[in-house]
CSV table of C-alpha atoms in Angstrom, one decimal:
chain,number,residue,atom,x,y,z
P,872,ARG,CA,-181.2,-70.7,108.3
P,873,GLN,CA,-177.6,-70.3,108.8
P,874,GLU,CA,-177.5,-67.8,106.0
P,875,THR,CA,-180.3,-65.8,107.5
P,876,LEU,CA,-178.6,-65.8,110.8
P,877,GLU,CA,-175.3,-64.6,109.2
P,878,MET,CA,-177.2,-62.0,107.3
P,879,ALA,CA,-178.9,-60.8,110.4
P,880,GLN,CA,-175.5,-60.6,112.1
P,881,ASN,CA,-174.1,-58.7,109.1
P,882,VAL,CA,-177.0,-56.3,109.2
P,883,GLU,CA,-176.5,-55.8,112.9
P,884,ARG,CA,-172.8,-55.3,112.5
P,885,LEU,CA,-173.4,-52.8,109.6
P,886,LYS,CA,-176.0,-51.1,111.7
P,887,ILE,CA,-173.6,-50.7,114.6
P,888,GLU,CA,-170.8,-49.5,112.3
P,889,PHE,CA,-173.3,-47.0,110.7
P,890,LEU,CA,-174.4,-45.7,114.1
P,891,LYS,CA,-170.7,-45.3,115.1
P,892,GLN,CA,-169.9,-43.4,111.9
P,893,MET,CA,-173.0,-41.3,112.4
P,894,GLN,CA,-172.0,-40.5,116.0
P,895,SER,CA,-168.5,-39.8,114.8
P,896,GLU,CA,-169.8,-37.5,112.0
P,897,GLU,CA,-172.1,-35.7,114.5
P,898,GLU,CA,-169.2,-35.1,116.9
P,899,ARG,CA,-167.0,-33.8,114.1
P,900,MET,CA,-169.8,-31.5,112.9
P,901,GLN,CA,-170.4,-30.2,116.4
P,902,GLU,CA,-166.7,-29.4,116.8
P,903,GLU,CA,-166.8,-27.7,113.4
P,904,VAL,CA,-169.8,-25.6,114.5
P,905,GLN,CA,-168.1,-24.7,117.7
P,906,ALA,CA,-164.9,-23.7,115.8
P,907,LEU,CA,-167.0,-21.6,113.4
P,908,GLN,CA,-168.9,-20.0,116.3
P,909,LYS,CA,-165.6,-19.2,118.0
P,910,LYS,CA,-164.2,-17.8,114.7
P,911,TYR,CA,-167.2,-15.6,114.1
P,912,GLN,CA,-167.3,-14.5,117.7
P,913,THR,CA,-163.7,-13.4,117.4
P,914,GLU,CA,-164.3,-11.7,114.1
P,915,HIS,CA,-167.4,-9.9,115.6
P,916,VAL,CA,-165.4,-8.6,118.5
P,917,ALA,CA,-162.6,-7.4,116.2
P,918,PHE,CA,-165.2,-5.7,114.0
P,919,GLN,CA,-166.8,-4.1,117.0
P,920,VAL,CA,-163.5,-2.8,118.2
P,921,ARG,CA,-162.7,-1.4,114.8
P,922,SER,CA,-166.1,0.2,114.5
P,923,GLU,CA,-165.8,1.8,117.9
P,924,SER,CA,-162.4,3.1,117.0
P,925,VAL,CA,-163.8,4.6,113.7
P,926,LEU,CA,-166.7,6.1,115.7
P,927,ARG,CA,-164.4,7.7,118.2
P,928,ALA,CA,-162.2,9.1,115.4
P,929,ALA,CA,-165.3,10.5,113.7
P,930,GLN,CA,-166.5,12.0,117.0
P,931,GLN,CA,-163.1,13.6,117.6
P,932,GLN,CA,-163.1,15.0,114.1
P,933,PHE,CA,-166.6,16.3,114.5
P,934,GLU,CA,-165.7,18.0,117.9
P,935,LYS,CA,-162.6,19.5,116.3
P,936,ALA,CA,-164.6,20.9,113.4
P,937,ASN,CA,-167.4,22.1,115.7
P,938,ASN,CA,-164.9,23.9,118.0
P,939,ALA,CA,-163.3,25.5,115.0
P,940,MET,CA,-166.7,26.7,113.8
P,941,ILE,CA,-167.5,28.1,117.2
P,942,GLU,CA,-164.2,30.0,117.3
P,943,ARG,CA,-164.9,31.3,113.8
P,944,ILE,CA,-168.4,32.5,114.9
P,945,LYS,CA,-166.9,34.2,118.0
P,946,ASP,CA,-164.3,35.9,115.8
P,947,LEU,CA,-166.9,37.1,113.4
P,948,GLU,CA,-169.2,38.3,116.2
P,949,TYR,CA,-166.3,40.3,117.7
P,950,LYS,CA,-165.5,41.8,114.3
P,951,LEU,CA,-169.1,42.8,113.9
P,952,VAL,CA,-169.4,44.4,117.3
P,953,THR,CA,-166.1,46.2,117.1
P,954,ARG,CA,-166.1,47.2,113.5
P,955,GLU,CA,-166.0,50.8,112.6
P,956,SER,CA,-169.1,52.4,111.1
P,957,ARG,CA,-169.1,53.1,107.4
P,958,PRO,CA,-168.7,56.8,106.4
P,959,GLU,CA,-172.2,56.8,104.7
P,960,ASP,CA,-173.7,55.5,108.0
P,961,ARG,CA,-171.9,58.1,110.0
P,962,GLU,CA,-173.2,60.8,107.7
P,963,ARG,CA,-176.7,59.5,107.9
P,964,ILE,CA,-176.6,59.3,111.7
P,965,ALA,CA,-175.4,63.0,111.8
P,966,GLN,CA,-178.1,64.0,109.4
P,967,LEU,CA,-180.8,62.2,111.5
P,968,GLU,CA,-179.4,63.8,114.7
P,969,LYS,CA,-179.6,67.2,113.2
P,970,GLU,CA,-183.2,66.6,112.1
P,971,VAL,CA,-184.2,65.4,115.5
P,972,ALA,CA,-182.6,68.5,117.1
P,973,GLU,CA,-184.5,70.7,114.7
P,974,LYS,CA,-187.8,68.9,115.4
P,975,GLU,CA,-187.2,69.1,119.1
P,976,TYR,CA,-186.6,72.8,118.8
P,977,LEU,CA,-189.8,73.2,116.7
P,978,CYS,CA,-191.8,71.2,119.2
P,979,LYS,CA,-190.5,73.3,122.1
P,980,ARG,CA,-191.3,76.5,120.3
P,981,ILE,CA,-194.8,75.3,119.4
P,982,MET,CA,-195.4,74.3,123.1
P,983,GLU,CA,-194.3,77.8,124.2
P,984,GLU,CA,-196.7,79.4,121.6
P,985,MET,CA,-199.5,77.1,122.9
P,986,LYS,CA,-198.8,78.3,126.4
P,987,TYR,CA,-198.9,81.9,125.2
P,988,PHE,CA,-202.2,81.4,123.4
P,989,LYS,CA,-203.8,79.6,126.3
P,990,MET,CA,-202.8,82.5,128.6
P,991,GLU,CA,-204.1,85.0,126.0
P,992,LEU,CA,-207.5,83.1,126.0
P,993,GLN,CA,-207.6,83.1,129.8
P,994,HIS,CA,-206.8,86.8,129.9
P,995,ARG,CA,-209.6,87.6,127.4
P,996,ASP,CA,-212.1,85.6,129.3
P,997,MET,CA,-211.3,87.4,132.6
P,998,PRO,CA,-213.5,90.3,133.3
P,999,ASN,CA,-211.2,93.3,133.2
P,1000,GLY,CA,-212.0,96.9,132.9
P,1001,GLY,CA,-209.9,97.9,129.9
P,1002,GLY,CA,-211.1,96.2,126.8
P,1003,ASP,CA,-208.7,98.2,124.5
P,1004,LYS,CA,-205.9,97.2,126.7
P,1005,LYS,CA,-206.5,93.5,126.1
P,1006,GLU,CA,-206.5,93.8,122.3
P,1007,HIS,CA,-203.5,96.0,122.3
P,1008,SER,CA,-201.4,93.8,124.6
P,1009,GLY,CA,-202.5,90.7,122.6
P,1010,LYS,CA,-201.3,92.1,119.4
P,1011,ASN,CA,-197.9,93.0,120.8
P,1012,SER,CA,-197.5,89.6,122.4
P,1013,ARG,CA,-198.3,87.7,119.2
P,1014,SER,CA,-195.8,89.7,117.2
P,1015,ALA,CA,-193.3,89.2,119.9
P,1016,SER,CA,-193.7,85.4,119.9
P,1017,ARG,CA,-193.5,85.2,116.1
P,1018,ALA,CA,-190.2,87.1,116.3
P,1019,ARG,CA,-188.8,84.3,118.3
């Protein structure tokens, strides 16, 4: 019985030592986890700061490039608006203006002839005593308008 009692005491003592070691190991592991969490938190903050710095630099570079492109576009627009016409364009414009003037003149002349012929038709339709006079005056008027 004595042996059993000593064995039970040894088992109890070993059990207590084991529990103490387990508790000690658990505390050490918790400290290690907290240290790792703190380390990773610090690294995360440093990474975030670097990332924000890189992002700001990229944004500034983008803004600089964007502003340069806007200025280039403005310069090109100004050059386009203020550029001098090409000689062939000026010649074509002059030619077209001449054609427009000729056509305007022809239209005006045709309109005058239309007025003349309308008046002639009205005069013919009017009952007037001298039939020969109408034909004679009509022939003179037509040849006069063609001479124009």
